[in-house]
Amino acid sequence: MSDYPYVIANLFVLLIFPFGYLFMPRLKNRQNRIFAHLLILQIVLPPFDFAVGWADAHAAAWTLPVRIVYSALTLLSACWFFVFTTNILRLKAEDVPWVRFSPAALIVSGAVTLCAACLGRVELMYSLFRLFSVCWSAASLFLIFRFRDRLSRYERVSAAGSHVVLLAGNLVHIVFPSHLLVSTANLMAVINFFLAFENPHLYMSNRGDSFNVRAFREVMEERVEKNSYRLLAFALRDYIDMRSIYGGAQMDSGVSMIGRFLVQTYPEYQVFYLRSGRFVILGPESMDWNQMQQEIYDRFQAPWIAADAELDLNALFIQVEPATGLDSVDHILNYMLLAFENAEETLSRPDGLIDADSIRKIDRQIKIKRSLDRCLEHNEVEIFLQPLIDSRSRMLAGAEVLCRIRDEAGKLISPAVFVPIAEQNGCINLMGEQVLEKACQFVRDHNLDEIGLSWLNVNLSPIQCMRKDLGERFATILEQYGVSTEIIHLEITEQSVMDISRLEHQIQVLRRIGFRFSLDDYGSGYSNLSRVKQYPFANIKLDMGIVWDYIRDKDVLLPTIVQAFKKMGFSVTAEGIEDAEVADAMTALGCDYLQGYYFSKPLPVEEFVTKYTMLRQYT
Ligand code: C2E
Ligand code: MG
Ligand code: MG
């Protein structure tokens, strides 16, 4: 006799939980579809528990089809739990090749179970489908363990817990067939999965029924893979300023109103709020975004009335589709962010659509970022050398190490473009270390006397100085190549935004290790004469701007500054020497070293070595 009270309890839970779920806002993605199927199976299964229990008690011949359908549904449910698990683990065919065979495994196990039924071996049929269900759970547990890094701790525990419960339910049923615990176990697993992966609170932004960034990522990952999406994104103009004008609470309710307006106006599309006044509407490729943009633009012509306040807001729009050429969700998010940031400067169109020039600028920035990542990953950053010439003898004295990267087509990209990007996203540390390593490699592999080189100047970004262990890391690199700190000098540009005390401290640390410092780009804007004294610089490099100003209008400012530096004990280098007149003028002012295109542009290492080795031999 079967144990019906479990099933009755399950039915009560099923009345509340799944129906609630079905009426909540849901993302249109694969994970959700699989979960909805799983839920439907759990709603269908309990009546079969009753039917099969009754059929077992009466053992009539006509009950066989009921038992077969029940077995098939239970097997399907076990398999569907497995499919859900592979989905939350974001498994790809290349991760675990055997997962591809799961449909075949389901068909074979179903057929074997059916054969047992056809042979009239009902007990064997029950045991078989329970056994196959145990196998699905065991396979799921294996995958959860193998790819545990892809889940958060909570998700991991929930997913593994669900499968342990499923496994236990089936084992109990094999040992005690009259206890109808399998549906209860299934239900517990579904609720557990719901809480960890499907709970709307995980996906909803708290702005007017729209979804959040996590939801955007999950949905877009699938869409980008299939190359089928259209996005209309817009950002509230001057969001930060508007927030301080209207106040946080009012602005929040205004943003919620916009969210609700979008969800209600476009129920067939998915609306996401990506924080800081940025919305995205995702539709199929057939979406008419021009019309939609016009409608939203028109709505913005009237104020948003929230909590007794009228909010007058404007929006900037951008359209993104696969043809835009972005191959990951991160790139899409980055692209939209850059578009909105740059649009504020360049926007000229009255309809608020970000213009083609801005888009081109962003495209270029994204391409540069990609090239930078690629070069750093493969250690492909190159160094070029530019001579530092002794002003009196006009002979080579030192050289500045200048880094270069190449784009996909192999064309050189200027550091003036990629260094600021590297500084912004933190990869300047890795870049700086690779440049220093290559400079050390150059010193190790060449006879500097034959070239006439006494030292190399390596640029150090102030951002690198934020790293506490910078000194140790640099010392280790020099040690590794057997290079003395006497040969490597560091050039640093003072920047107003810097944490001055941290910068001072780092310079002192590096000084103690033995590095000598040059102050780069003096006169380019941030330099402060009185601060120069505080740092232990050995050399000051005059920025080419200040040099060229002097050539145009020979006032007393630059001569006075150079004399002051010399009295303070610094040597002085003039940058941007493009012709003989400038070279002579800077020599006359007392500059010790000269750098510029007049002597040489930055050269690839081997070209530099050949040129200066030959020059040395002929002089
Ligand atoms: P910088 O350190 O002031 O380097 C001098 C820049 O001026 C170089 O540009 C050089 O090619 C250019 N230059 C030299 N002589 C002349 C001249 O006569 N006329 C003109 N118009 N320009 C001249 P480059 O190589 O494009 O580097 C730009 C900046 O990128 C550098 O300015 C430096 O701040 C940064 N940078 C380069 N390599 C590195 C590096 O390895 N690490 C860091 N942190 N920054 C680097
Ligand atoms: Mg420099
Ligand atoms: Mg410079």
XYZ file of C-alpha atoms and ligand atoms in Angstrom:
667
model
C 0.000 0.000 0.000
C 1.469 3.389 -0.998
C 2.073 6.247 1.370
C -0.200 9.055 0.103
C 0.225 11.770 2.820
C 3.563 12.846 1.263
C 1.861 13.423 -2.055
C -0.966 15.421 -0.481
C 1.579 17.673 1.290
C 3.408 18.156 -2.027
C 0.187 19.207 -3.699
C -0.336 21.981 -1.153
C 3.176 23.335 -1.761
C 2.651 23.091 -5.491
C -0.516 25.149 -5.250
C 1.380 28.083 -3.772
C 4.897 27.997 -5.169
C 4.824 27.317 -8.933
C 1.771 29.384 -9.638
C 3.418 32.295 -7.844
C 6.523 31.759 -9.968
C 4.619 31.629 -13.237
C 3.095 35.073 -12.587
C 6.380 36.776 -11.704
C 8.439 38.694 -14.293
C 10.784 36.212 -15.917
C 13.820 36.524 -18.129
C 13.520 35.131 -21.605
C 16.526 32.848 -21.566
C 17.355 29.156 -21.758
C 17.825 28.695 -18.022
C 14.356 30.022 -17.365
C 12.763 27.859 -20.006
C 14.417 24.749 -18.597
C 13.283 25.714 -15.112
C 9.700 26.295 -16.284
C 9.675 22.795 -17.850
C 11.051 21.336 -14.651
C 8.283 22.995 -12.712
C 5.582 21.765 -15.082
C 6.917 18.227 -14.676
C 6.640 18.557 -10.899
C 3.033 19.719 -11.246
C 2.176 16.776 -13.511
C 3.929 14.086 -11.475
C 1.951 13.981 -8.137
C -1.384 12.946 -9.752
C 0.567 10.108 -11.331
C 1.853 9.155 -7.885
C -1.784 8.618 -6.884
C -2.658 6.820 -10.088
C 0.333 4.504 -9.949
C -0.198 3.761 -6.264
C -3.770 2.827 -7.047
C -2.751 0.790 -10.130
C -0.134 -1.100 -8.083
C -2.782 -2.022 -5.527
C -5.195 -3.301 -8.192
C -2.681 -4.648 -10.721
C -5.189 -4.451 -13.566
C -3.850 -4.936 -17.085
C -5.079 -1.518 -18.305
C -2.915 0.251 -15.694
C 0.304 -0.598 -17.575
C 0.219 2.512 -19.844
C -0.221 4.715 -16.738
C 2.852 3.146 -15.176
C 4.853 3.549 -18.375
C 3.949 7.243 -18.711
C 4.774 7.765 -15.028
C 8.174 6.087 -15.461
C 8.910 8.133 -18.570
C 7.990 11.418 -16.870
C 10.083 10.601 -13.808
C 13.041 9.740 -15.990
C 12.548 12.931 -17.999
C 12.401 14.947 -14.784
C 15.699 13.438 -13.571
C 17.290 14.210 -16.935
C 15.896 17.759 -16.862
C 17.525 18.387 -13.470
C 20.783 17.357 -15.128
C 20.188 19.728 -18.085
C 19.418 22.566 -15.678
C 22.687 21.841 -13.870
C 24.747 21.901 -17.075
C 23.112 25.229 -17.859
C 23.898 26.908 -14.552
C 27.469 25.670 -14.940
C 27.569 27.320 -18.407
C 28.970 24.112 -19.851
C 30.114 24.209 -23.445
C 30.605 21.188 -25.702
C 34.376 21.562 -25.405
C 34.258 21.536 -21.566
C 32.910 17.980 -21.259
C 32.447 16.196 -24.580
C 30.290 13.402 -23.112
C 27.529 15.851 -22.101
C 26.650 15.956 -25.813
C 25.437 12.357 -25.535
C 22.844 13.064 -22.823
C 19.831 13.053 -25.248
C 21.016 9.659 -26.531
C 21.442 8.428 -22.941
C 17.885 9.524 -22.165
C 16.503 7.691 -25.199
C 18.455 4.494 -24.446
C 17.493 4.470 -20.760
C 13.840 5.131 -21.719
C 13.907 2.292 -24.241
C 15.440 -0.161 -21.744
C 12.812 0.775 -19.163
C 10.075 0.343 -21.749
C 11.389 -3.092 -22.738
C 11.143 -4.223 -19.111
C 7.525 -2.991 -19.065
C 6.675 -4.779 -22.336
C 8.069 -7.993 -20.910
C 5.643 -7.584 -18.017
C 8.487 -6.985 -15.517
C 6.921 -3.974 -13.777
C 9.127 -4.211 -10.680
C 12.225 -4.318 -12.876
C 10.938 -1.290 -14.787
C 10.569 0.693 -11.511
C 14.028 -0.324 -10.350
C 15.552 0.578 -13.712
C 14.167 4.096 -13.987
C 15.081 4.784 -10.369
C 18.584 3.551 -11.113
C 18.839 5.754 -14.214
C 17.578 8.721 -12.162
C 20.338 8.044 -9.621
C 22.838 8.075 -12.511
C 21.624 11.527 -13.700
C 22.032 12.955 -10.203
C 25.443 11.353 -9.775
C 26.575 12.801 -13.129
C 25.271 16.234 -12.058
C 27.136 16.020 -8.753
C 30.310 15.120 -10.619
C 29.946 18.168 -12.896
C 29.214 20.475 -9.977
C 32.382 19.261 -8.301
C 34.464 19.456 -11.482
C 33.334 22.990 -12.387
C 32.825 24.278 -8.854
C 34.758 27.484 -9.627
C 31.962 28.646 -11.922
C 29.488 28.899 -9.046
C 29.476 31.032 -5.939
C 29.716 29.191 -2.635
C 25.992 29.524 -2.009
C 25.107 28.368 -5.520
C 27.454 25.412 -5.202
C 25.973 24.264 -1.916
C 22.401 24.685 -3.211
C 23.006 22.831 -6.467
C 24.886 19.973 -4.811
C 22.287 19.847 -1.995
C 19.470 19.554 -4.537
C 21.082 16.588 -6.247
C 21.901 14.869 -2.947
C 18.193 15.149 -2.045
C 17.189 13.750 -5.465
C 19.647 10.919 -5.088
C 18.390 10.101 -1.587
C 14.729 10.212 -2.761
C 15.410 7.647 -5.474
C 17.510 5.390 -3.254
C 14.792 5.401 -0.585
C 12.241 4.479 -3.224
C 14.362 1.579 -4.484
C 14.644 0.201 -0.913
C 11.115 1.101 0.286
C 8.864 1.227 -2.802
C 5.736 2.083 -0.806
C 7.163 5.450 0.341
C 6.317 7.980 -2.359
C 9.197 10.249 -1.442
C 10.482 10.931 -4.951
C 8.015 13.740 -5.711
C 8.836 15.330 -2.356
C 12.554 15.129 -3.161
C 11.908 16.616 -6.617
C 9.925 19.446 -5.120
C 12.614 20.189 -2.531
C 15.234 20.252 -5.284
C 13.147 22.598 -7.421
C 12.585 25.003 -4.524
C 16.281 24.912 -3.715
C 17.215 25.675 -7.318
C 14.624 28.422 -7.403
C 16.081 30.150 -4.348
C 19.648 29.989 -5.608
C 19.191 30.603 -9.346
C 15.695 31.698 -10.277
C 14.536 33.992 -7.537
C 13.376 37.220 -9.258
C 15.163 39.262 -6.576
C 18.407 38.119 -8.163
C 17.443 39.572 -11.536
C 15.217 42.547 -10.858
C 16.615 46.031 -10.486
C 14.750 48.039 -7.909
C 13.794 50.542 -10.621
C 10.313 50.032 -11.995
C 10.080 46.341 -12.873
C 13.159 46.372 -15.083
C 15.883 43.720 -14.885
C 19.388 44.317 -13.530
C 22.952 43.978 -14.872
C 23.231 40.318 -13.853
C 20.090 39.552 -15.852
C 21.491 41.508 -18.809
C 24.690 39.467 -18.730
C 22.870 36.143 -18.554
C 20.436 36.889 -21.350
C 23.031 38.514 -23.565
C 25.539 35.682 -23.217
C 23.090 33.473 -25.108
C 22.143 36.142 -27.597
C 25.746 37.034 -28.414
C 26.480 33.342 -28.946
C 23.601 33.120 -31.417
C 24.403 36.518 -32.930
C 20.784 37.533 -32.688
C 19.898 40.682 -30.791
C 19.134 44.355 -31.119
C 19.705 46.787 -28.315
C 18.438 50.280 -27.882
C 20.268 51.807 -24.942
C 19.882 55.240 -23.477
C 21.464 57.180 -20.637
C 20.060 60.126 -18.767
C 22.152 63.139 -19.643
C 24.183 64.659 -16.796
C 22.882 61.978 -14.447
C 25.241 62.903 -11.594
C 24.452 66.616 -11.817
C 20.726 65.895 -12.079
C 20.975 63.732 -8.985
C 22.517 66.532 -6.992
C 19.967 69.044 -8.319
C 16.845 66.931 -7.684
C 18.155 64.897 -4.730
C 18.683 61.136 -4.557
C 15.163 60.091 -3.491
C 13.358 62.066 -6.189
C 15.788 61.009 -8.854
C 15.320 57.370 -7.837
C 11.553 57.618 -8.142
C 11.974 59.385 -11.500
C 14.182 56.548 -12.740
C 11.628 54.004 -11.455
C 8.924 55.822 -13.431
C 11.013 55.614 -16.575
C 11.536 51.890 -15.931
C 7.791 51.296 -15.494
C 7.012 53.363 -18.597
C 9.361 51.199 -20.671
C 8.090 47.891 -19.271
C 4.471 48.900 -19.853
C 5.044 50.429 -23.291
C 7.156 47.534 -24.574
C 5.850 44.423 -22.804
C 7.165 42.133 -25.514
C 10.748 43.346 -25.058
C 13.079 42.997 -22.094
C 14.039 46.161 -20.233
C 17.227 46.388 -18.157
C 18.445 49.095 -15.823
C 22.247 49.173 -15.684
C 22.542 51.746 -12.856
C 23.556 55.425 -13.062
C 20.619 56.358 -15.290
C 21.333 53.810 -18.042
C 18.590 51.682 -19.585
C 18.756 49.012 -22.284
C 15.883 47.517 -24.249
C 16.570 44.160 -25.825
C 14.536 42.930 -28.737
C 14.690 40.509 -31.632
C 16.405 41.476 -34.880
C 13.067 42.662 -36.261
C 12.812 45.374 -33.581
C 12.100 48.812 -35.044
C 14.437 50.786 -32.873
C 14.144 54.048 -34.766
C 10.452 54.233 -34.002
C 11.042 53.138 -30.426
C 13.747 55.747 -29.982
C 11.452 58.423 -31.353
C 8.690 57.386 -28.925
C 11.019 57.444 -25.921
C 12.557 60.715 -27.087
C 9.054 62.225 -27.388
C 8.172 61.051 -23.880
C 11.252 62.849 -22.560
C 9.913 66.129 -23.927
C 7.402 66.126 -21.038
C 8.506 66.150 -17.385
C 8.508 63.031 -15.218
C 6.383 63.861 -12.232
C 7.591 62.041 -9.138
C 6.944 62.649 -5.436
C 5.771 66.264 -5.888
C 8.659 67.111 -8.146
C 8.874 67.632 -11.857
C 11.975 66.089 -13.308
C 13.067 67.486 -16.652
C 15.414 64.915 -18.082
C 17.121 64.275 -21.387
C 18.488 61.087 -22.831
C 21.331 60.028 -25.126
C 20.679 57.010 -27.330
C 22.824 54.315 -28.834
C 21.889 51.319 -30.959
C 23.855 48.079 -30.829
C 23.484 44.950 -32.964
C 25.781 42.082 -33.983
C 26.981 44.127 -36.973
C 28.513 46.587 -34.478
C 31.197 43.911 -34.128
C 31.232 43.341 -30.379
C 31.905 39.719 -29.514
C 31.222 39.515 -25.790
C 28.847 40.929 -23.199
C 31.763 42.723 -21.553
C 32.577 44.452 -24.824
C 28.954 45.486 -25.271
C 28.777 46.915 -21.751
C 32.114 48.646 -22.199
C 31.063 50.020 -25.554
C 27.857 51.490 -24.199
C 29.671 52.978 -21.223
C 32.320 54.615 -23.402
C 29.674 55.794 -25.850
C 27.742 57.568 -23.134
C 30.873 59.068 -21.571
C 32.257 60.352 -24.864
C 28.903 61.442 -26.185
C 28.672 64.214 -23.616
C 31.652 65.894 -25.278
C 30.825 65.336 -28.903
C 27.069 65.111 -29.115
C 25.588 67.460 -31.633
C 22.447 65.746 -32.931
C 19.121 67.095 -31.737
C 17.507 63.633 -31.514
C 20.051 62.522 -28.891
C 21.467 59.687 -30.994
C 25.194 59.364 -30.440
C 26.901 60.441 -33.654
C 29.088 58.366 -35.926
C 32.262 60.266 -34.958
C 31.865 59.344 -31.305
C 31.186 55.751 -32.239
C 34.336 55.646 -34.368
C 36.337 57.064 -31.476
C 34.935 54.414 -29.145
C 35.574 51.649 -31.668
C 39.175 52.752 -31.879
C 39.532 52.806 -28.109
C 38.046 49.323 -27.805
C 40.374 48.030 -30.521
C 43.365 49.561 -28.772
C 42.307 48.012 -25.478
C 42.044 44.623 -27.184
C 45.478 44.999 -28.793
C 46.904 46.001 -25.428
C 45.381 42.970 -23.689
C 46.633 40.678 -26.437
C 50.182 42.095 -26.382
C 50.390 41.907 -22.595
C 49.018 38.379 -22.508
C 51.619 37.150 -25.007
C 54.405 39.393 -23.727
C 54.538 41.125 -27.110
C 55.114 44.676 -25.887
C 58.064 46.059 -27.854
C 60.630 48.640 -26.876
C 62.072 51.378 -29.075
C 65.100 53.447 -28.118
C 65.579 57.179 -28.631
C 69.059 58.652 -28.093
C 69.881 61.152 -25.364
C 72.735 63.224 -26.771
C 75.470 64.948 -24.773
C 74.968 68.633 -25.675
C 78.683 69.524 -25.742
C 80.221 66.541 -27.502
C 77.037 65.792 -29.502
C 77.770 62.113 -28.837
C 75.372 59.454 -27.620
C 75.138 59.368 -23.839
C 71.991 57.454 -22.925
C 68.681 56.397 -24.451
C 65.042 56.575 -23.509
C 63.117 53.288 -23.629
C 59.695 53.885 -25.223
C 57.143 51.138 -25.428
C 55.103 50.198 -28.479
C 52.308 47.753 -29.198
C 50.893 46.623 -32.530
C 47.298 46.325 -33.686
C 45.898 43.187 -35.378
C 47.284 44.340 -38.725
C 50.760 44.744 -37.207
C 50.661 48.562 -37.276
C 52.378 50.376 -34.408
C 50.179 52.137 -31.860
C 51.549 55.168 -30.023
C 51.975 54.984 -26.242
C 50.378 58.428 -26.053
C 47.157 56.554 -26.901
C 47.473 53.269 -25.041
C 49.347 54.304 -21.880
C 46.344 56.306 -20.546
C 44.101 53.281 -21.256
C 46.570 50.988 -19.459
C 46.615 53.422 -16.534
C 42.840 53.452 -16.340
C 42.352 49.712 -16.230
C 45.323 48.795 -14.054
C 47.360 46.862 -16.643
C 50.017 49.592 -16.537
C 51.761 47.545 -13.817
C 52.145 44.516 -16.053
C 53.086 46.721 -19.006
C 55.724 48.564 -16.952
C 57.259 45.299 -15.801
C 57.396 43.887 -19.315
C 59.101 47.086 -20.544
C 61.623 46.961 -17.692
C 62.315 43.288 -18.408
C 62.934 44.015 -22.070
C 65.205 46.918 -21.201
C 67.180 44.611 -18.881
C 67.290 41.939 -21.565
C 68.745 44.547 -23.940
C 71.443 45.474 -21.408
C 72.291 41.818 -20.788
C 72.526 40.948 -24.486
C 74.535 43.947 -25.736
C 77.902 45.508 -25.104
C 76.871 49.033 -24.124
C 80.419 50.407 -24.482
C 80.508 49.431 -28.151
C 77.303 51.372 -28.723
C 78.407 54.283 -26.556
C 75.508 53.973 -24.118
C 76.002 54.751 -20.449
C 72.424 54.292 -19.236
C 68.774 53.721 -20.191
C 65.813 55.816 -19.101
C 62.678 53.765 -18.436
C 59.344 55.571 -17.996
C 57.482 54.950 -14.767
C 53.824 55.872 -14.564
C 52.763 57.472 -11.262
C 49.976 54.859 -11.208
C 52.643 52.142 -10.908
C 53.812 53.860 -7.721
C 50.490 53.004 -6.087
C 51.700 49.416 -5.902
C 53.284 48.815 -2.511
C 55.716 46.104 -3.656
C 56.957 48.072 -6.702
C 60.521 48.363 -5.334
C 60.849 44.639 -4.623
C 59.432 43.677 -8.011
C 61.758 46.008 -9.915
C 64.772 44.844 -7.862
C 63.879 41.204 -8.627
C 63.701 41.890 -12.375
C 67.107 43.601 -12.383
C 68.596 40.771 -10.349
C 67.151 38.193 -12.720
C 68.992 39.757 -15.668
C 72.091 40.701 -13.685
C 71.637 44.422 -14.432
C 72.834 47.155 -12.067
C 70.513 49.977 -10.987
C 73.260 52.385 -12.159
C 72.251 51.613 -15.743
C 68.485 51.937 -15.385
C 67.174 55.422 -14.640
C 63.475 56.032 -14.089
C 61.496 58.887 -15.656
C 58.382 60.010 -13.880
C 55.843 62.722 -14.679
C 54.314 64.556 -11.809
C 50.523 64.575 -11.943
C 48.193 66.728 -9.937
C 45.820 63.886 -9.163
C 48.446 61.826 -7.392
C 48.590 60.871 -3.775
C 51.772 62.902 -3.273
C 52.893 61.260 -0.033
C 52.638 57.773 -1.564
C 54.600 58.972 -4.616
C 57.291 60.522 -2.410
C 57.545 57.354 -0.370
C 57.899 55.129 -3.439
C 60.556 57.359 -4.958
C 62.512 57.165 -1.681
C 62.201 53.354 -1.635
C 63.394 53.041 -5.241
C 66.186 55.550 -4.570
C 67.424 53.402 -1.671
C 67.488 50.362 -3.966
C 69.778 52.443 -6.217
C 67.555 53.775 -9.034
C 68.156 57.342 -10.226
C 65.203 59.532 -11.154
C 64.421 62.011 -13.920
C 61.458 64.353 -13.715
C 59.778 63.984 -17.125
C 57.852 66.631 -19.088
C 58.750 69.547 -16.830
C 56.625 72.538 -17.844
C 53.812 70.491 -19.369
C 51.241 71.701 -16.889
C 51.480 69.847 -13.623
C 55.092 70.629 -12.740
C 55.629 72.688 -9.665
C 59.009 74.332 -9.186
C 58.893 74.336 -5.400
C 58.047 70.628 -5.268
C 61.051 69.705 -7.407
C 63.319 70.263 -4.405
C 61.428 67.703 -2.312
C 62.167 64.768 -4.583
C 65.601 63.211 -4.996
C 65.756 63.772 -8.762
C 69.076 63.607 -10.582
C 67.808 65.036 -13.841
C 65.032 67.285 -15.109
C 63.602 66.850 -18.605
C 62.143 69.998 -20.116
C 58.940 69.282 -21.988
C 59.030 70.037 -25.710
C 56.219 72.577 -25.247
C 58.281 74.817 -22.980
C 61.291 74.399 -25.306
C 59.328 75.431 -28.389
C 57.733 78.383 -26.552
C 61.209 79.666 -25.794
C 62.292 79.358 -29.434
C 59.225 81.366 -30.528
C 59.659 84.043 -27.897
C 63.065 84.169 -26.218
C 62.141 85.621 -22.819
C 64.057 85.122 -19.566
C 61.807 82.477 -18.070
C 63.420 79.302 -19.425
C 67.054 80.516 -18.967
C 66.240 81.381 -15.342
C 64.607 78.009 -14.714
C 67.506 76.100 -16.284
C 70.029 78.092 -14.229
C 68.017 77.463 -11.058
C 67.975 73.707 -11.750
C 71.706 73.681 -12.396
C 72.366 75.561 -9.138
C 70.206 73.000 -7.329
C 72.515 70.286 -8.691
C 70.217 68.706 -11.312
C 71.362 67.879 -14.798
C 68.935 69.138 -17.469
C 67.678 67.446 -20.654
C 65.767 69.295 -23.363
C 63.101 67.294 -25.255
C 61.666 67.964 -28.721
C 64.896 69.006 -30.483
C 63.757 69.032 -34.088
C 66.457 71.150 -35.742
C 69.978 72.534 -35.314
C 68.730 75.943 -34.142
C 66.856 74.439 -31.180
C 69.804 72.161 -30.394
C 72.184 75.130 -30.296
C 69.800 77.320 -28.302
C 69.329 74.615 -25.645
C 73.073 73.989 -25.464
C 73.612 77.726 -24.986
C 71.098 77.743 -22.126
C 73.187 75.118 -20.338
C 71.149 71.965 -20.986
C 73.315 68.866 -20.548
C 71.440 66.461 -22.789
C 69.329 66.801 -25.908
C 66.577 64.513 -27.206
C 64.572 64.861 -30.391
C 63.902 63.989 -33.988
C 66.867 66.151 -35.097
C 69.125 63.402 -33.732
C 66.821 60.448 -34.167
C 63.260 59.255 -33.800
C 62.760 56.328 -31.410
C 64.206 53.283 -33.208
C 63.654 49.535 -32.951
C 66.384 48.062 -30.764
C 68.462 46.399 -33.488
C 68.332 49.468 -35.740
C 69.459 51.613 -32.831
C 72.369 49.262 -32.071
C 73.537 49.137 -35.706
C 73.307 52.912 -36.170
C 75.185 53.896 -33.007
C 77.765 51.097 -33.180
C 78.659 52.285 -36.689
C 78.695 55.955 -35.690
C 81.064 55.130 -32.830
C 83.392 53.244 -35.129
C 83.651 56.183 -37.551
C 84.232 58.893 -34.921
P 57.834 60.961 -23.020
O 58.361 60.109 -21.944
O 57.863 62.419 -22.817
O 58.589 60.525 -24.313
C 58.941 61.389 -25.299
C 57.955 61.374 -26.412
O 58.230 62.451 -27.298
C 58.077 60.130 -27.277
O 56.796 59.848 -27.774
C 58.940 60.583 -28.412
O 58.754 59.839 -29.593
C 58.466 61.979 -28.589
N 59.518 62.804 -29.201
C 60.843 62.695 -29.033
N 61.476 63.622 -29.733
C 60.547 64.375 -30.359
C 60.597 65.496 -31.247
O 61.637 66.011 -31.609
N 59.412 65.999 -31.690
C 58.238 65.458 -31.316
N 57.119 65.997 -31.785
N 58.143 64.382 -30.482
C 59.302 63.848 -30.019
P 56.172 58.430 -27.632
O 57.188 57.396 -27.838
O 54.958 58.446 -28.481
O 55.759 58.370 -26.102
C 54.762 59.171 -25.609
C 54.672 59.053 -24.139
O 54.217 57.754 -23.749
C 56.008 59.199 -23.432
O 56.321 60.532 -23.334
C 55.706 58.555 -22.098
O 55.041 59.462 -21.245
C 54.738 57.448 -22.491
N 55.471 56.196 -22.515
C 56.202 55.664 -23.494
N 56.715 54.483 -23.119
C 56.303 54.265 -21.844
C 56.517 53.220 -20.882
O 57.211 52.248 -21.102
N 55.899 53.355 -19.659
C 55.145 54.442 -19.364
N 54.603 54.517 -18.157
N 54.933 55.429 -20.236
C 55.512 55.362 -21.466
Mg 59.731 59.926 -20.851
Mg 58.887 63.522 -21.860
